[in-house]
CSV table of N, CA and C and ligand atoms in Angstrom, one decimal:
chain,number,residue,atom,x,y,z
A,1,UNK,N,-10.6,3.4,-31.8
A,1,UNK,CA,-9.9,2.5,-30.9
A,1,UNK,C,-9.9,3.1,-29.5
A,2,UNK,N,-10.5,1.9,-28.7
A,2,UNK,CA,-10.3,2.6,-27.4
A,2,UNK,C,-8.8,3.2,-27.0
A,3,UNK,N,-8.6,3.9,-25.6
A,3,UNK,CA,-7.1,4.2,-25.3
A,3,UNK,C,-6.5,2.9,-24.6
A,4,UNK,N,-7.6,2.5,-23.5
A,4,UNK,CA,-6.9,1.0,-23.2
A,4,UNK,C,-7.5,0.0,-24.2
A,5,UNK,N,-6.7,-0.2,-25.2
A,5,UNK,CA,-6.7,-1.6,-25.8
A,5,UNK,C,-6.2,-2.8,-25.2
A,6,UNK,N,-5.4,-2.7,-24.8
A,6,UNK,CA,-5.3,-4.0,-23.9
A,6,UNK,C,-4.4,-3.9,-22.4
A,7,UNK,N,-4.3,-5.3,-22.0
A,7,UNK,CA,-3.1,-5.2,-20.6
A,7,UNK,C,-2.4,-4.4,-20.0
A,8,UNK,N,-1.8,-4.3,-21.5
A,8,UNK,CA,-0.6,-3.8,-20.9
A,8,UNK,C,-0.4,-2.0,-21.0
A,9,UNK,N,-2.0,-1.7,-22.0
A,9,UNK,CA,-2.1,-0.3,-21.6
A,9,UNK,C,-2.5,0.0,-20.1
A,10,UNK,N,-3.6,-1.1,-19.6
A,10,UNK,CA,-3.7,-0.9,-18.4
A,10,UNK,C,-2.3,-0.7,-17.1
A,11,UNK,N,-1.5,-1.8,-17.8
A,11,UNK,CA,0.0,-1.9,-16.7
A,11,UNK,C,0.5,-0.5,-17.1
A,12,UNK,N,0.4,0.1,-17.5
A,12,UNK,CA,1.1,1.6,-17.9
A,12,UNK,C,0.6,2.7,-16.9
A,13,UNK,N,-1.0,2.4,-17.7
A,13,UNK,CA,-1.9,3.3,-16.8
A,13,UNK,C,-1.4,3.3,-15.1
A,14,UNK,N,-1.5,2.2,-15.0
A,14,UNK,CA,-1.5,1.9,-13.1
A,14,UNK,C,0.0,2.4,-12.4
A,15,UNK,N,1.2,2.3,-13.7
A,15,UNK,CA,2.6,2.3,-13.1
A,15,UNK,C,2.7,3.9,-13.1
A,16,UNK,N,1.6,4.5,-14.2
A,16,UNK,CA,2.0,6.1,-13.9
A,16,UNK,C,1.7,6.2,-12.5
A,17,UNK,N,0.1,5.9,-12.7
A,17,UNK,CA,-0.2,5.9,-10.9
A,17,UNK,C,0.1,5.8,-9.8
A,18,UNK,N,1.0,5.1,-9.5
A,18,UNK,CA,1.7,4.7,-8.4
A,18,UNK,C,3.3,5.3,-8.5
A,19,UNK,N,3.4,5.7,-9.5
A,19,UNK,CA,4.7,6.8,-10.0
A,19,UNK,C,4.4,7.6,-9.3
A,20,UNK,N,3.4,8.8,-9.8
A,20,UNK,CA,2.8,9.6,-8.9
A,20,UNK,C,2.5,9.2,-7.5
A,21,UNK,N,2.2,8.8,-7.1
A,21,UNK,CA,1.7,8.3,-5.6
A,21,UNK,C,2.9,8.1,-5.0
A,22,UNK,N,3.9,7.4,-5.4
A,22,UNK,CA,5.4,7.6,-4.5
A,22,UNK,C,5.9,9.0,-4.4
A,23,UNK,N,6.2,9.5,-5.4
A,23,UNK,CA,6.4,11.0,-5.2
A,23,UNK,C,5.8,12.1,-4.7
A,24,UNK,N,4.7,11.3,-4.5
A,24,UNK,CA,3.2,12.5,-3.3
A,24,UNK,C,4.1,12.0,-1.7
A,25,UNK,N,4.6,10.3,-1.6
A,25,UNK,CA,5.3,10.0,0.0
A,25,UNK,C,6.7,10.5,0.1
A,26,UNK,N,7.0,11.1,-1.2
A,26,UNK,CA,9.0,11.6,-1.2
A,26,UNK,C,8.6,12.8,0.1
A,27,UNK,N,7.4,13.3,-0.5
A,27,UNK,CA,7.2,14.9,0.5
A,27,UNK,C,6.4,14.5,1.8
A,28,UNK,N,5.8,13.8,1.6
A,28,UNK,CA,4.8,13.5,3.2
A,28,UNK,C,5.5,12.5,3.9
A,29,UNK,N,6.6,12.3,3.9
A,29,UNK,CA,7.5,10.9,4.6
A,29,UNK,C,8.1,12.1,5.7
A,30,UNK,N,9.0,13.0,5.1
A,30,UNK,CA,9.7,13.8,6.0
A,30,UNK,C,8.5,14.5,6.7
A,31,UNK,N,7.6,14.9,6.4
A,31,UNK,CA,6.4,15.3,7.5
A,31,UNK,C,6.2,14.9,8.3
A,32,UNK,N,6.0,13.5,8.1
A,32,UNK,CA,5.4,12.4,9.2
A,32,UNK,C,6.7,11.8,10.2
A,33,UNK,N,8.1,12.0,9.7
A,33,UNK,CA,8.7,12.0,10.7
A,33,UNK,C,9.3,13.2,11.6
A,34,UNK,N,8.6,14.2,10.8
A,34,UNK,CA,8.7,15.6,11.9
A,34,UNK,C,7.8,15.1,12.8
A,35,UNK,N,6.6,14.7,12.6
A,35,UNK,CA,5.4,15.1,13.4
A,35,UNK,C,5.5,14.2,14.6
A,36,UNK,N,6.2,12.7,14.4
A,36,UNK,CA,6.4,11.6,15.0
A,36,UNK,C,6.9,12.3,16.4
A,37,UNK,N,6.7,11.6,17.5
A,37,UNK,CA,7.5,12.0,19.1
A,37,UNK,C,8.3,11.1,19.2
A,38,UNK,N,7.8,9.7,19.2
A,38,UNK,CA,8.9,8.0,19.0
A,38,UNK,C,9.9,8.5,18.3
A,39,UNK,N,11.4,8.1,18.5
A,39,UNK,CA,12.5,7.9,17.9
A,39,UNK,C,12.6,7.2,17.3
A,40,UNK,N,11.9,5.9,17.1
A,40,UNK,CA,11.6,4.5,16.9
A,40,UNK,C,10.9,4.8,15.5
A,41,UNK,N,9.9,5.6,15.9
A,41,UNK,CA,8.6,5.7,14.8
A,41,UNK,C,9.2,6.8,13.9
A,42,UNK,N,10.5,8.2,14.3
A,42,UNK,CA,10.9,8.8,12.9
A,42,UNK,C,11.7,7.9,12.6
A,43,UNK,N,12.5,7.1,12.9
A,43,UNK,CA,13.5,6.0,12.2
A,43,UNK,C,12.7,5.5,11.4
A,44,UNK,N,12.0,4.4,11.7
A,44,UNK,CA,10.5,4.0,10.6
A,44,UNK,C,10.8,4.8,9.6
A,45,UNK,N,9.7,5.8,9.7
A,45,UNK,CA,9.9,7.3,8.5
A,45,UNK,C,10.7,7.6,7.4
A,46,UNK,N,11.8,7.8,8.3
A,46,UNK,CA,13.1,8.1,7.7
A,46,UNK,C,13.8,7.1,6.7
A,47,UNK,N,13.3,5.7,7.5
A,47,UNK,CA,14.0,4.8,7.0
A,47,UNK,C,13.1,4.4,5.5
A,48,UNK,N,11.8,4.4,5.8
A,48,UNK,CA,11.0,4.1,4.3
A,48,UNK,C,11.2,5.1,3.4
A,49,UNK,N,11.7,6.6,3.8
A,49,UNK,CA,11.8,7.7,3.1
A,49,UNK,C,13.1,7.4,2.3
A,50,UNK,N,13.8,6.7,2.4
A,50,UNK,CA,14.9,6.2,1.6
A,50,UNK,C,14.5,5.2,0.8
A,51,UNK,N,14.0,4.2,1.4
A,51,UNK,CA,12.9,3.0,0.5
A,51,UNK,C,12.3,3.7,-0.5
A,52,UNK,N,11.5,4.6,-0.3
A,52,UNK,CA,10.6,5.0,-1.4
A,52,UNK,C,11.0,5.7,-2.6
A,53,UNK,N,12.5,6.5,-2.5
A,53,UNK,CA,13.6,7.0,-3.4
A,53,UNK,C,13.2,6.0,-4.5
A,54,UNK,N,14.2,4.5,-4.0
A,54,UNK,CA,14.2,3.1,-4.9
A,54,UNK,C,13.2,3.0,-5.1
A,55,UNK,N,12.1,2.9,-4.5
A,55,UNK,CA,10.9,2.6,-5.4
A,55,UNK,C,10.4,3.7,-6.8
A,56,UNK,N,10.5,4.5,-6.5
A,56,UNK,CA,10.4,5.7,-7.7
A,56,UNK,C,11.5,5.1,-8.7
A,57,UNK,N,13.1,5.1,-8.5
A,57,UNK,CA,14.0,4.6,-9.2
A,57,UNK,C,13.4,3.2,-9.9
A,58,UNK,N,13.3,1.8,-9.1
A,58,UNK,CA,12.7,0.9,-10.0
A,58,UNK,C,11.5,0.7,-10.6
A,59,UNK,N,10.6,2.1,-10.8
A,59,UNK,CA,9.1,2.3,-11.5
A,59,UNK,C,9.9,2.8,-12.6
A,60,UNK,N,11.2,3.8,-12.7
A,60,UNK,CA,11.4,4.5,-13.5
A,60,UNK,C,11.7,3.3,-14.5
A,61,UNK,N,12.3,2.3,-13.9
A,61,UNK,CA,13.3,1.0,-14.5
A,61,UNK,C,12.1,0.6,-15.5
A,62,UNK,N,10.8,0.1,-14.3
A,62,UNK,CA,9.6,-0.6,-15.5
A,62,UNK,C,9.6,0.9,-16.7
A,63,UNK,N,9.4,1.7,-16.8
A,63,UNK,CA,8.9,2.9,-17.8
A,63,UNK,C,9.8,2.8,-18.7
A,64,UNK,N,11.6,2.3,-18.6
A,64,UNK,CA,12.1,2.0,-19.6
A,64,UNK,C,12.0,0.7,-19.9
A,65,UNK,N,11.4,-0.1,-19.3
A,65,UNK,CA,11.4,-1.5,-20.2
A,65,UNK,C,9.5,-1.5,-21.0
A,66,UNK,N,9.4,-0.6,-20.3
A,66,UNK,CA,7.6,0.0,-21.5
A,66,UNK,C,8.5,0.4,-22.8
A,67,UNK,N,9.5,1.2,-22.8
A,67,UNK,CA,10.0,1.7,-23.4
A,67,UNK,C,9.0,3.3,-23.7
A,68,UNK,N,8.9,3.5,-22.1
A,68,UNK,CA,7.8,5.0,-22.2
A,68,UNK,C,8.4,5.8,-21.1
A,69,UNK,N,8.7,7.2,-21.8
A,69,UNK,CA,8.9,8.4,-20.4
A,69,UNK,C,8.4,8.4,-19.6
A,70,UNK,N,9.0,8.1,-18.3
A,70,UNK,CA,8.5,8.3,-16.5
A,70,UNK,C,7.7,9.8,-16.6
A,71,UNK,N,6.2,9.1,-16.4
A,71,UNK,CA,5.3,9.9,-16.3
A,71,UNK,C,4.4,9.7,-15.0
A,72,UNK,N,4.1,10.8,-14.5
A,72,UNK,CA,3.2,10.3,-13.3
A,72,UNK,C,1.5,10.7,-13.8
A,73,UNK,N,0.7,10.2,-13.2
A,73,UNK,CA,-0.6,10.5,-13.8
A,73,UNK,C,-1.5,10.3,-12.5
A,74,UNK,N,-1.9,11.7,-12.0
A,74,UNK,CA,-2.4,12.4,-10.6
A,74,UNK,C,-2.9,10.8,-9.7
A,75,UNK,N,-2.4,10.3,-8.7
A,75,UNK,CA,-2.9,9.0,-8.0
A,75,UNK,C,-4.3,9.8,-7.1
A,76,UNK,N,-5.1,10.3,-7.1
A,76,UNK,CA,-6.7,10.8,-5.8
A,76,UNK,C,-6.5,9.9,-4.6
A,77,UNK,N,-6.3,8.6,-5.2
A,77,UNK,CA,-6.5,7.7,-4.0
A,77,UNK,C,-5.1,8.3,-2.7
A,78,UNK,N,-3.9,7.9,-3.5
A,78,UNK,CA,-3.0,8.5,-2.3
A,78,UNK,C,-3.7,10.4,-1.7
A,79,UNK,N,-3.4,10.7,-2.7
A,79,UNK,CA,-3.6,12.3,-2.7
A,79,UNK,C,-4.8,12.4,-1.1
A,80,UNK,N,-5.7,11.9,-1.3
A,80,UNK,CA,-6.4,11.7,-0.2
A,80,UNK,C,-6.3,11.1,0.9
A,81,UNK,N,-5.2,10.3,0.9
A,81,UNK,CA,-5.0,9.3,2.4
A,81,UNK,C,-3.8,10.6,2.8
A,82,UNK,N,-2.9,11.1,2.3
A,82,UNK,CA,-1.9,12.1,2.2
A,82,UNK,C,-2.8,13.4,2.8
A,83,UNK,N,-3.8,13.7,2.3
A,83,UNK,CA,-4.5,14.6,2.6
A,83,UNK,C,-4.9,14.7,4.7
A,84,UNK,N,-5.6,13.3,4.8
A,84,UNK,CA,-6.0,12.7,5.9
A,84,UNK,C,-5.1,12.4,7.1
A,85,UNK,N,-4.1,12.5,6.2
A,85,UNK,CA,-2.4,12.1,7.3
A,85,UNK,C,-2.5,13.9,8.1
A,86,UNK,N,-2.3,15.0,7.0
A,86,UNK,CA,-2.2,15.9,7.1
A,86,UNK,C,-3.1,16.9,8.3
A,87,UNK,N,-4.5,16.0,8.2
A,87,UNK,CA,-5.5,16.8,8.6
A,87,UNK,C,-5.3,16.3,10.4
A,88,UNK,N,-4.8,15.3,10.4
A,88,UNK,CA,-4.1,14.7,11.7
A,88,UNK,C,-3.1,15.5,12.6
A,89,UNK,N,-1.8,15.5,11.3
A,89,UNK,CA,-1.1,16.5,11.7
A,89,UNK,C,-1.0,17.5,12.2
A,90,UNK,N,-2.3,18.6,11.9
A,90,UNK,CA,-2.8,19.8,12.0
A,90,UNK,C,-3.2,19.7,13.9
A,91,UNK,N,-4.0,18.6,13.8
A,91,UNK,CA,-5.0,18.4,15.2
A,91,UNK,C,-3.3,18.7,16.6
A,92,UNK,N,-4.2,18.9,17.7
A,92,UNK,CA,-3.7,19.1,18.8
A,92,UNK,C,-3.9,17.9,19.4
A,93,UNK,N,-2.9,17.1,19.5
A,93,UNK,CA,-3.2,15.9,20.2
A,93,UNK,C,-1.9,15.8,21.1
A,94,UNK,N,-1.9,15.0,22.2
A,94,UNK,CA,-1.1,14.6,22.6
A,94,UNK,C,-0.2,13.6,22.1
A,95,UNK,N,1.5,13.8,22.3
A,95,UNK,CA,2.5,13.2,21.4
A,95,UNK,C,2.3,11.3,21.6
A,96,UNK,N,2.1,11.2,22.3
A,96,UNK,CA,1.9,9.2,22.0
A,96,UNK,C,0.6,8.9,21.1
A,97,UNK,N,-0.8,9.7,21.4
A,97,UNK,CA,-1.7,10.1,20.4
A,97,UNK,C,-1.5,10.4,19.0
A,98,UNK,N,-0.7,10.8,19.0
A,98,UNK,CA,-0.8,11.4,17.6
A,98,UNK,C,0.3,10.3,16.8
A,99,UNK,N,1.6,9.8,17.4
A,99,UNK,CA,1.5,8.7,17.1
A,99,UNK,C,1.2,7.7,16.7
A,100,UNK,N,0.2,7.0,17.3
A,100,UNK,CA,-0.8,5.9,17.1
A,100,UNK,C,-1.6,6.4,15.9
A,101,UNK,N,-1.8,7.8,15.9
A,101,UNK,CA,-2.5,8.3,14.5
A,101,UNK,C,-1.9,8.0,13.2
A,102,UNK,N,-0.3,8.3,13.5
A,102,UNK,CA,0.6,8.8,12.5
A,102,UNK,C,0.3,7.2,12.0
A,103,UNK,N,1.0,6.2,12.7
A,103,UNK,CA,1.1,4.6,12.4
A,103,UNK,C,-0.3,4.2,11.5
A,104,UNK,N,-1.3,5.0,12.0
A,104,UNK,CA,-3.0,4.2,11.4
A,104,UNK,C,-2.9,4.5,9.9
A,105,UNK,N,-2.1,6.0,9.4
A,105,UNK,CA,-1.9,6.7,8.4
A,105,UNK,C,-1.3,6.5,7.8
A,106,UNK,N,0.1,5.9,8.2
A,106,UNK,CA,0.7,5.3,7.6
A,106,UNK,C,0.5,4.1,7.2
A,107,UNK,N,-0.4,3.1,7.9
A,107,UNK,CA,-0.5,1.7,7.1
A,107,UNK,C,-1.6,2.1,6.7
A,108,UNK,N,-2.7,2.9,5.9
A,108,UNK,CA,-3.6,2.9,5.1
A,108,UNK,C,-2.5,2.9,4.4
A,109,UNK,N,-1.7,3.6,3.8
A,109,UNK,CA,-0.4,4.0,2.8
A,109,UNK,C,0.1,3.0,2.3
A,110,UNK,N,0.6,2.1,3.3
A,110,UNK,CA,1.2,0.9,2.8
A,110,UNK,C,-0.1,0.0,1.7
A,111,UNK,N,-1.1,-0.5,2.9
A,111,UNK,CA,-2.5,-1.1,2.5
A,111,UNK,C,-2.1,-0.9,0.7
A,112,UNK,N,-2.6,0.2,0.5
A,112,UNK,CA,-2.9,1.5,-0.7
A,112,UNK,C,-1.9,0.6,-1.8
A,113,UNK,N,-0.5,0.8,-1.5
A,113,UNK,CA,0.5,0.5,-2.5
A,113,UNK,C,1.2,-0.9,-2.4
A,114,UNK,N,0.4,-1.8,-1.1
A,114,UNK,CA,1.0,-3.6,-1.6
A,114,UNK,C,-0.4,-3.5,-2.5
A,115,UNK,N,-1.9,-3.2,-2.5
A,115,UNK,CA,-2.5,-3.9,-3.0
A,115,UNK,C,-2.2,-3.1,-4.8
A,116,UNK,N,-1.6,-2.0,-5.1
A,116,UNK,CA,-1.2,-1.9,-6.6
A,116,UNK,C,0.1,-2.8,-6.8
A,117,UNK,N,0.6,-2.6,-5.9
A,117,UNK,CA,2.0,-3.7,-6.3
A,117,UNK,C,1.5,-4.6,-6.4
A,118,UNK,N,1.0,-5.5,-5.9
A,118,UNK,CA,0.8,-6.8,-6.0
A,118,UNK,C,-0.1,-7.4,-7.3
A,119,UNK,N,-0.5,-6.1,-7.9
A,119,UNK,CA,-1.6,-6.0,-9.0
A,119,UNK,C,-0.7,-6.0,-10.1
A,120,UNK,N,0.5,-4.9,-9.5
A,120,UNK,CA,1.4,-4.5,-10.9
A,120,UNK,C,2.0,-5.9,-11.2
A,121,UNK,N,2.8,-6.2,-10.1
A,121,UNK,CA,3.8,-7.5,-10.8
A,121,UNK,C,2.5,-8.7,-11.2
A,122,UNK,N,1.7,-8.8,-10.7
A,122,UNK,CA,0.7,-9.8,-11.2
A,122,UNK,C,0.6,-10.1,-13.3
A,123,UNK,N,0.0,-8.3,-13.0
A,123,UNK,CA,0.0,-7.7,-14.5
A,123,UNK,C,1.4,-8.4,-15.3
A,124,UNK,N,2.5,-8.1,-14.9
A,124,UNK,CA,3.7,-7.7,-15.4
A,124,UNK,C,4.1,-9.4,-15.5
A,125,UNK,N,3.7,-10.6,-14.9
A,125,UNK,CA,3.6,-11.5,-15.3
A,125,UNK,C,3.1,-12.2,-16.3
A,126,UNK,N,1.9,-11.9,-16.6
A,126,UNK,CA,0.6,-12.4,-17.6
A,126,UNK,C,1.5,-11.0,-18.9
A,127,UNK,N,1.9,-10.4,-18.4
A,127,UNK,CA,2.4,-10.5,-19.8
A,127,UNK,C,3.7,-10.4,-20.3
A,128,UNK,N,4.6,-11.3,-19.3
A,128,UNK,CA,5.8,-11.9,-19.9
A,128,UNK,C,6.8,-11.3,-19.5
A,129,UNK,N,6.3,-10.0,-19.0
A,129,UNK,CA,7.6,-8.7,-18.7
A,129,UNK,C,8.5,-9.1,-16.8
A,130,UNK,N,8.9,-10.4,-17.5
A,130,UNK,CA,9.7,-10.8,-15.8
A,130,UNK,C,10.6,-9.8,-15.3
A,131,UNK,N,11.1,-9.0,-16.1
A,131,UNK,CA,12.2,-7.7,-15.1
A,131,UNK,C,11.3,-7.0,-14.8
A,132,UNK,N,10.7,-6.6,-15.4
A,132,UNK,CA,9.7,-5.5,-14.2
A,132,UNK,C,8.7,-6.3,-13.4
A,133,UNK,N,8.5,-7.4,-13.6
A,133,UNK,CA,7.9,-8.2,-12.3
A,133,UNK,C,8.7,-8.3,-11.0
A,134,UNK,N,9.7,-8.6,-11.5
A,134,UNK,CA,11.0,-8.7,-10.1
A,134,UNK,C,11.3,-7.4,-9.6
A,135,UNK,N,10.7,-6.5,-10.4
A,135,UNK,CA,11.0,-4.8,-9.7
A,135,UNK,C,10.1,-4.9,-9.0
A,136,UNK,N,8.8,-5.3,-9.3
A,136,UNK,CA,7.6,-4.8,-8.6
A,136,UNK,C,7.8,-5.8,-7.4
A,137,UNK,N,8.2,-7.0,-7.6
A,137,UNK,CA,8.6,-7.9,-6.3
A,137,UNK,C,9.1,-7.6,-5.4
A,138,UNK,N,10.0,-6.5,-5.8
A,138,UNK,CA,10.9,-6.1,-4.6
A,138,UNK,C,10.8,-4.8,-3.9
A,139,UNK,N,9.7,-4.1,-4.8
A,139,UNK,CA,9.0,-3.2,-3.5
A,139,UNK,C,7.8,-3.5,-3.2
A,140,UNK,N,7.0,-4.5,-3.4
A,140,UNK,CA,6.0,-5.1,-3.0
A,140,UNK,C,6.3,-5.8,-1.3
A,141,UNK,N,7.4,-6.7,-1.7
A,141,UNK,CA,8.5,-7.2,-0.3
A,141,UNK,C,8.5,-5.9,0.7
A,142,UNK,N,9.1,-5.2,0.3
A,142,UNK,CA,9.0,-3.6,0.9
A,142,UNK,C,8.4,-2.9,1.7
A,143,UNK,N,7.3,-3.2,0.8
A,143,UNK,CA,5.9,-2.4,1.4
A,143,UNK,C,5.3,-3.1,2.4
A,144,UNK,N,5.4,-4.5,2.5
A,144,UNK,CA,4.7,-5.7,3.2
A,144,UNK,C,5.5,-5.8,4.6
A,145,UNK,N,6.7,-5.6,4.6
A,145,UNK,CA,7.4,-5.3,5.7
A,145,UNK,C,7.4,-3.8,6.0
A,146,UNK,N,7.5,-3.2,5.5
A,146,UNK,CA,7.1,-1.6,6.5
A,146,UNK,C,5.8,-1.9,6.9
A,147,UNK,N,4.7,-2.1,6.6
A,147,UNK,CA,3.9,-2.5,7.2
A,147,UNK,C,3.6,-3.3,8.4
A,148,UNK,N,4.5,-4.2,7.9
A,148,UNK,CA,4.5,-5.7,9.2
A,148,UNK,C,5.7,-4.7,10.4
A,149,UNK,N,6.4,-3.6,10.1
A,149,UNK,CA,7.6,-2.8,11.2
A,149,UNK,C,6.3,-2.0,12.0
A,150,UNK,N,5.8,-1.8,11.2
A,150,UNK,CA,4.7,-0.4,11.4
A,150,UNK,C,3.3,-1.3,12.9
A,151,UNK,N,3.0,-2.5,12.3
A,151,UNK,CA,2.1,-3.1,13.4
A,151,UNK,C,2.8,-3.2,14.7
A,152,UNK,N,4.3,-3.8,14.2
A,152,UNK,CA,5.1,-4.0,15.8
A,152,UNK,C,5.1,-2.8,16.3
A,153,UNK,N,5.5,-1.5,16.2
A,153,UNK,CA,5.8,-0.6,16.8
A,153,UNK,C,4.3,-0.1,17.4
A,154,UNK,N,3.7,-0.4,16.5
A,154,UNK,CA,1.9,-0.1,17.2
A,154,UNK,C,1.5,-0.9,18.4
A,155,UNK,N,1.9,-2.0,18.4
A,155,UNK,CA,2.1,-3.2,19.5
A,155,UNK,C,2.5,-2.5,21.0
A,156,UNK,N,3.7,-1.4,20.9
A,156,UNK,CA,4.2,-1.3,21.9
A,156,UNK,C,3.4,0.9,22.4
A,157,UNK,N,3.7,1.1,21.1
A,157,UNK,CA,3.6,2.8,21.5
A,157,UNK,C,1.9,2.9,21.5
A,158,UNK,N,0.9,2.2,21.0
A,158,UNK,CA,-0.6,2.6,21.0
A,158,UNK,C,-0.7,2.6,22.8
A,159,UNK,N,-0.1,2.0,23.2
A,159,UNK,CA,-0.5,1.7,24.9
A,159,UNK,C,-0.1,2.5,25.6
A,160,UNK,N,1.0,3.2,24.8
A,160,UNK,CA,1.4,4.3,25.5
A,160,UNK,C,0.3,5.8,25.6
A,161,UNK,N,-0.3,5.5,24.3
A,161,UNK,CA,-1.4,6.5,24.0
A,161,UNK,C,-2.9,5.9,24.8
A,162,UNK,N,-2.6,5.0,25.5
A,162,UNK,CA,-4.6,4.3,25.8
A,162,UNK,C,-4.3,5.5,27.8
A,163,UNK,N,-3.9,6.0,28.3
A,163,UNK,CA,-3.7,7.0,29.3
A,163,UNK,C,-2.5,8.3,29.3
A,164,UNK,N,-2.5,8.3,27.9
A,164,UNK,CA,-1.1,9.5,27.9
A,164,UNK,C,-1.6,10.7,28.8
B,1,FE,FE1,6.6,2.7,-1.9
B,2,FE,FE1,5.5,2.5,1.2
């Protein structure tokens, strides 16, 4: 018997995933609002760095309604956009610059985790499991708006970086 037999082995597989991959942003959230110069843009940070707590919290929620121990199972994909944030970080750039970086890094991030959210609760519908659909709903909402905070503030500070 294969290991994914069906759906909803897959919806497990994916929620370890993204288990892991939040807990890779618990530690690279406070980084990226160190590295931030905007007050605007560590608030952002700071502020999803709380968001993302709850999100770990209502994955943990889906894992009891699998009725399966909160397990993470290594995410590469974040691991490497996390990696790329990092390698940013490192560079000598000027503070409005590195900004505009930080923001680009940050919405690959978001990108990354509406398109599994939007996959998870999809999953999590087709197969009947409406409370963990409404969990994934509500950090999917989340994600879609840090994102949509993340463009506005790009709107105003990238310009700051086009002659810093
Ligand atoms: Fe998240
Ligand atoms: Fe996020």
């Amino acid at each position: 018997m294969s290991k994914l037999k069906n759906l909803q082995d897959l919806f497990l597989d994916e929620v370890k995933d993204i288990y892991h991959a939040e807990k890779q942003l618990l530690k690279a959230l406070p980084k990226m609002a160190k590295a931030a110069s905007s007050d605007e843009l560590r608030a952002a940070f700071e502020e999803h760095l709380e968001q993302t707590q709850t999100h770990v919290e209502r994955l943990e929620k889906v894992f009891e309604l699998l009725e399966h121990a909160p397990r993470g199972k290594k995410c590469e994909a974040m691991e490497g956009l996390i990696k790329e944030g990092s390698h940013l970080m490192e560079e000598d750039a000027e503070p409005a610059v590195m900004d505009a970086g930080l923001i680009a890094s940050a919405q690959k991030v978001e990108h990354y985790e509406i398109a599994t959210y939007g996959t998870l609760a999809t999953f999590a519908q087709n197969l009947g499991m409406d409370k963990a659909a409404k969990l994934l709903e509500e950090t999917l909402a989340e994600e879609k708006e840090t994102d949509e905070n993340l463009t506005e503030l790009a709107s105003t500070l990238n310009f700051e970086a086009i002659n810093s």
